[in-house]
Amino acid sequence: MARTCLLLVLLKVLQIHSEEETKRPGSWDAQRNRNTSQVTQDGWKRQLPGSIIIGVRKGGTRALLEMLSLHPQVAAAHSEVHFFNVEENYHQGLDWYSQRMPVSHPGQITVEKTPGYFSSFKAPERIHAMDSSLKLLLIVRDPVERLVSDYTQILNNRKARHKPYQPLEQILWKGTELNTRYKPMQRSLYALHLARWMEFFPMRQIHVVDGGGLIREPLSEMRRVESFLGLVPYLGPGNFYFNQTKGFYCLQARGYHHCLDPSKGRPHPTIDELLLEQLCTYFSEHNENFFAMVGKAFNWC
């Protein structure tokens, strides 16, 4: 009976999506955002998230959100809100936060993503205070790759502003020791950060997504996400196609095609092999602790 009701809700949402296509311009953003002038019609309104992608930074959070937004039961907030990890925003209150959410139908789940939440000291308790039953999505990748990608983004941002920035080797080597206080290093200590989240949320409310798997086989990973969120199975092979030029999967739905921003998947600078070995050694114990916490091992380093 419950499944029948859920299917009816999905059919209703699909019908609304179909009707909206005849009214919207043919851009990807226009397709996924409903006109706010129609908020009061048919029960559409802004709702607090039923799920949050909490991280990790440079782990694939944007790809995960874009793929989730293909599902008609998902209303995705496509700008990072930084509500729970930025004091100025948090003190604006939940009304301010809810106004940053997309307009959605009662049959949809609202999802926002802010990768900065994962390494925030205050975010776990604050999110728990908002909704202790919330479902959390955590997407992870090899911590060394994540570190280098984090550095690459900072490097490119500095170059764009014509500001100097040191090579990664100079930042991470302090004599013969690793500079473990470097923030991108700290962000890759997954077990350390997850332990804080587990003080407030049981692991049954935290789904860990394999960032590498999402790149190689997006459909398999997204089917597990659908199941975790309690969504009707919807995504299929037709929603993903491999772009030979970009070297990764792009998305398609209802006649629209979309690839991630060019900044995603950009080439990394060449890193000294000895440094990479030292990083793998340093992260190995932290990785084992993380694997034990989530009950799953990843093929890292």
Coordinates of C-alpha atoms in Angstrom, one line a residue:
M1 CA 0.0 0.0 0.0
A2 CA 2.8 2.4 1.0
R3 CA 4.7 1.6 -2.2
T4 CA 1.5 2.3 -4.3
C5 CA 1.1 5.7 -2.7
L6 CA 4.8 6.5 -3.3
L7 CA 4.4 5.5 -7.0
L8 CA 1.4 7.8 -7.3
V9 CA 3.4 10.7 -5.8
L10 CA 6.2 10.0 -8.3
L11 CA 3.8 9.9 -11.2
K12 CA 2.4 13.3 -10.1
V13 CA 5.8 14.8 -9.9
L14 CA 6.7 13.4 -13.3
Q15 CA 3.5 14.9 -14.7
I16 CA 4.5 18.3 -13.3
H17 CA 8.0 18.0 -14.7
S18 CA 6.5 17.2 -18.1
E19 CA 4.1 20.1 -18.0
E20 CA 6.8 22.5 -17.0
E21 CA 9.1 21.5 -19.9
T22 CA 6.6 23.2 -22.3
K23 CA 7.0 26.5 -20.3
R24 CA 10.7 26.6 -19.7
P25 CA 13.6 27.8 -21.8
G26 CA 15.9 25.0 -23.0
S27 CA 18.7 25.5 -20.5
W28 CA 19.7 23.0 -17.9
D29 CA 19.3 25.5 -15.1
A30 CA 15.9 26.6 -16.3
Q31 CA 14.8 23.0 -16.5
R32 CA 15.5 22.3 -12.8
N33 CA 14.3 25.5 -11.2
R34 CA 10.6 26.3 -10.8
N35 CA 9.3 29.8 -11.2
T36 CA 9.0 31.3 -7.7
S37 CA 5.9 33.2 -8.6
Q38 CA 4.0 29.9 -8.5
V39 CA 5.0 29.0 -5.0
T40 CA 1.5 29.0 -3.7
Q41 CA 0.1 26.8 -6.4
D42 CA -0.3 23.0 -6.1
G43 CA 1.4 22.9 -2.7
W44 CA 4.8 24.0 -3.9
K45 CA 6.9 25.7 -1.3
R46 CA 10.5 26.0 0.2
Q47 CA 11.2 23.1 2.6
L48 CA 14.2 22.4 4.9
P49 CA 16.4 19.7 3.6
G50 CA 15.6 16.0 4.1
S51 CA 19.2 15.2 3.2
I52 CA 22.5 17.2 3.1
I53 CA 25.7 16.4 1.2
I54 CA 28.1 17.2 4.0
G55 CA 31.4 16.7 2.1
V56 CA 34.1 16.1 1.3
R57 CA 35.6 19.1 -0.4
K58 CA 37.0 18.1 -3.8
G59 CA 35.5 14.7 -3.3
G60 CA 32.8 14.9 -6.0
T61 CA 30.0 16.7 -4.2
R62 CA 29.0 18.7 -7.2
A63 CA 28.8 15.7 -9.4
L64 CA 26.7 13.9 -6.8
L65 CA 24.3 16.8 -6.5
E66 CA 23.9 17.2 -10.3
M67 CA 23.2 13.4 -10.6
L68 CA 20.7 13.5 -7.8
S69 CA 18.9 16.5 -9.4
L70 CA 18.0 14.2 -12.4
H71 CA 15.5 12.4 -10.1
P72 CA 12.0 14.0 -10.1
Q73 CA 11.7 13.3 -6.4
V74 CA 14.7 15.5 -5.6
A75 CA 14.7 19.3 -5.3
A76 CA 18.4 20.4 -5.2
A77 CA 19.8 23.6 -3.9
H78 CA 22.5 24.4 -6.4
S79 CA 24.4 27.0 -4.5
E80 CA 26.4 26.1 -1.4
V81 CA 24.6 27.7 1.6
H82 CA 27.3 27.5 4.3
F83 CA 24.7 27.9 6.9
F84 CA 25.9 25.5 9.6
N85 CA 29.6 26.3 9.3
V86 CA 29.6 30.1 8.9
E87 CA 28.7 32.1 12.1
E88 CA 27.2 35.1 10.2
N89 CA 24.9 32.8 8.3
Y90 CA 23.9 30.6 11.2
H91 CA 22.8 33.5 13.3
Q92 CA 20.4 34.5 10.6
G93 CA 18.2 31.6 11.7
L94 CA 16.3 28.7 10.0
D95 CA 14.0 31.1 8.2
W96 CA 17.0 32.6 6.4
Y97 CA 18.2 29.1 5.7
S98 CA 14.9 27.8 4.3
Q99 CA 14.8 30.8 1.9
R100 CA 18.0 29.5 0.3
M101 CA 16.2 26.2 -0.5
P102 CA 14.6 25.5 -3.9
V103 CA 10.8 25.5 -4.3
S104 CA 9.6 21.9 -4.1
H105 CA 6.6 19.7 -4.0
P106 CA 5.5 17.7 -0.9
G107 CA 6.4 14.6 -2.9
Q108 CA 10.0 15.7 -3.2
I109 CA 13.0 15.7 -0.8
T110 CA 15.1 18.8 -0.7
V111 CA 18.9 18.3 -0.8
E112 CA 21.6 20.9 -0.3
K113 CA 25.4 20.4 -0.4
T114 CA 28.1 22.3 1.4
P115 CA 31.4 20.4 1.5
G116 CA 32.7 22.6 4.3
Y117 CA 30.3 21.0 6.8
F118 CA 32.3 17.8 7.0
S119 CA 35.4 19.4 8.6
S120 CA 33.4 21.9 10.7
F121 CA 33.5 21.5 14.5
K122 CA 30.0 23.0 14.9
A123 CA 28.1 21.7 11.9
P124 CA 27.3 18.2 13.3
E125 CA 25.6 19.4 16.4
R126 CA 23.8 22.3 14.6
I127 CA 22.4 20.0 11.9
H128 CA 21.3 17.5 14.6
A129 CA 19.5 20.3 16.4
M130 CA 17.6 21.1 13.2
D131 CA 16.6 17.5 12.4
S132 CA 18.0 14.5 14.3
S133 CA 16.5 12.2 11.7
L134 CA 18.2 13.8 8.7
K135 CA 20.0 11.6 6.2
L136 CA 23.6 12.6 5.4
L137 CA 25.5 11.9 2.2
L138 CA 29.3 11.8 2.5
I139 CA 31.3 11.3 -0.7
V140 CA 35.0 10.5 -0.4
R141 CA 37.9 9.8 -2.6
D142 CA 41.6 8.8 -2.2
P143 CA 42.8 11.3 0.4
V144 CA 46.0 12.0 -1.4
E145 CA 44.1 12.7 -4.7
R146 CA 41.7 14.9 -2.7
L147 CA 44.6 16.8 -1.2
V148 CA 46.2 17.4 -4.6
S149 CA 42.9 18.5 -6.1
D150 CA 42.3 20.8 -3.2
Y151 CA 45.8 22.4 -3.7
T152 CA 45.1 22.6 -7.5
Q153 CA 41.9 24.6 -6.9
I154 CA 43.7 27.0 -4.5
L155 CA 46.6 27.3 -7.0
N156 CA 44.2 28.1 -9.9
N157 CA 42.3 30.7 -7.8
R158 CA 45.6 32.4 -6.9
K159 CA 46.8 32.4 -10.5
A160 CA 43.5 33.9 -11.6
R161 CA 44.0 36.8 -9.1
H162 CA 47.7 37.1 -10.2
K163 CA 48.9 36.1 -6.8
P164 CA 51.9 33.9 -6.1
Y165 CA 51.6 30.5 -4.6
Q166 CA 54.2 28.0 -3.5
P167 CA 54.6 24.5 -5.1
L168 CA 53.0 21.8 -3.0
E169 CA 56.4 20.3 -2.1
Q170 CA 57.4 23.5 -0.5
I171 CA 54.2 23.7 1.5
L172 CA 54.2 20.1 2.7
W173 CA 57.9 19.6 3.5
K174 CA 59.2 21.1 6.7
G175 CA 62.8 19.8 6.5
T176 CA 62.3 16.1 6.4
E177 CA 58.9 16.2 8.1
L178 CA 55.4 16.5 6.6
N179 CA 53.5 19.7 7.3
T180 CA 50.4 18.0 8.7
R181 CA 48.9 21.4 9.8
Y182 CA 48.3 22.4 6.1
K183 CA 44.5 22.7 5.9
P184 CA 44.1 20.5 2.8
M185 CA 46.0 17.8 4.7
Q186 CA 43.6 18.1 7.6
R187 CA 40.6 17.9 5.4
S188 CA 41.8 14.4 4.2
L189 CA 41.7 13.0 7.7
Y190 CA 38.3 11.4 7.2
A191 CA 38.2 9.3 10.4
L192 CA 38.9 12.4 12.5
H193 CA 36.0 14.3 11.1
L194 CA 33.6 11.4 10.9
A195 CA 34.1 10.7 14.6
R196 CA 32.5 14.1 15.4
W197 CA 29.5 13.3 13.2
M198 CA 29.0 9.9 14.8
E199 CA 28.6 11.6 18.2
F200 CA 25.3 13.0 16.8
F201 CA 24.2 10.7 14.0
P202 CA 24.3 6.9 13.8
M203 CA 26.0 5.4 10.7
R204 CA 22.6 4.2 9.5
Q205 CA 21.9 7.9 8.8
I206 CA 25.2 8.4 7.0
H207 CA 25.7 7.0 3.5
V208 CA 29.2 7.0 2.2
V209 CA 29.5 7.4 -1.6
D210 CA 32.7 6.2 -3.4
G211 CA 33.9 9.2 -5.3
G212 CA 36.0 7.1 -7.6
G213 CA 33.1 4.7 -8.2
L214 CA 30.9 7.7 -9.1
I215 CA 33.4 8.6 -11.8
R216 CA 33.8 5.1 -13.2
E217 CA 30.3 3.7 -12.8
P218 CA 27.9 6.5 -11.8
L219 CA 24.7 4.5 -12.2
S220 CA 25.7 1.8 -9.6
E221 CA 26.6 4.5 -7.1
M222 CA 23.5 6.5 -7.7
R223 CA 21.2 3.4 -7.3
R224 CA 22.6 3.0 -3.8
V225 CA 22.0 6.6 -3.1
E226 CA 18.4 6.3 -4.3
S227 CA 17.9 3.3 -2.0
F228 CA 19.4 5.2 1.0
L229 CA 17.1 8.2 0.5
G230 CA 14.1 6.0 0.0
L231 CA 13.5 7.3 -3.6
V232 CA 11.6 5.3 -6.2
P233 CA 14.2 3.8 -8.5
Y234 CA 14.4 6.1 -11.5
L235 CA 17.9 6.7 -12.8
G236 CA 19.0 4.4 -15.6
P237 CA 21.7 4.0 -18.2
G238 CA 20.0 6.6 -20.4
N239 CA 20.9 9.3 -17.9
F240 CA 24.6 9.0 -18.3
Y241 CA 26.9 9.0 -21.4
F242 CA 30.7 9.0 -21.6
N243 CA 32.2 12.1 -23.1
Q244 CA 35.4 11.1 -24.8
T245 CA 36.7 14.7 -25.0
K246 CA 36.3 15.4 -21.3
G247 CA 37.1 11.9 -20.2
F248 CA 34.2 11.4 -17.8
Y249 CA 30.4 10.8 -17.8
C250 CA 28.0 13.6 -18.6
L251 CA 24.3 13.7 -17.8
Q252 CA 21.1 13.7 -19.9
A253 CA 17.4 13.8 -19.0
R254 CA 14.3 14.7 -20.9
G255 CA 16.1 15.8 -24.0
Y256 CA 18.7 18.0 -22.2
H257 CA 22.4 17.2 -22.0
H258 CA 24.8 18.6 -19.4
C259 CA 28.4 18.2 -18.5
L260 CA 30.0 19.4 -15.3
D261 CA 31.8 22.8 -15.1
P262 CA 35.1 22.9 -17.0
S263 CA 36.8 23.4 -13.6
K264 CA 35.8 19.9 -12.6
G265 CA 38.4 17.3 -13.6
R266 CA 41.1 19.8 -14.5
P267 CA 44.6 18.5 -14.7
H268 CA 46.7 18.4 -11.6
P269 CA 50.3 19.7 -11.4
T270 CA 53.1 17.1 -11.3
I271 CA 53.9 16.1 -7.7
D272 CA 57.2 14.7 -6.5
E273 CA 57.0 10.9 -6.3
L274 CA 58.8 10.8 -2.9
L275 CA 56.2 13.2 -1.5
L276 CA 53.4 11.1 -2.8
E277 CA 54.8 8.0 -1.2
Q278 CA 55.2 9.9 2.1
L279 CA 51.6 11.0 1.9
C280 CA 50.3 7.5 1.3
T281 CA 52.3 6.3 4.3
Y282 CA 51.0 9.1 6.5
F283 CA 47.3 8.6 5.5
S284 CA 47.4 4.7 5.7
E285 CA 46.6 4.5 9.4
H286 CA 43.9 7.2 9.2
N287 CA 42.4 5.3 6.2
E288 CA 42.2 2.0 8.1
N289 CA 40.4 3.7 10.9
F290 CA 38.0 5.2 8.5
F291 CA 37.4 1.9 6.8
A292 CA 36.6 0.3 10.2
M293 CA 34.1 3.1 11.0
V294 CA 32.1 2.8 7.8
G295 CA 32.4 -0.9 7.4
K296 CA 33.9 -0.6 3.9
A297 CA 37.4 -0.5 2.4
F298 CA 38.5 1.6 -0.5
N299 CA 41.4 1.0 -2.9
W300 CA 43.4 4.1 -2.1
C301 CA 47.1 4.7 -2.8

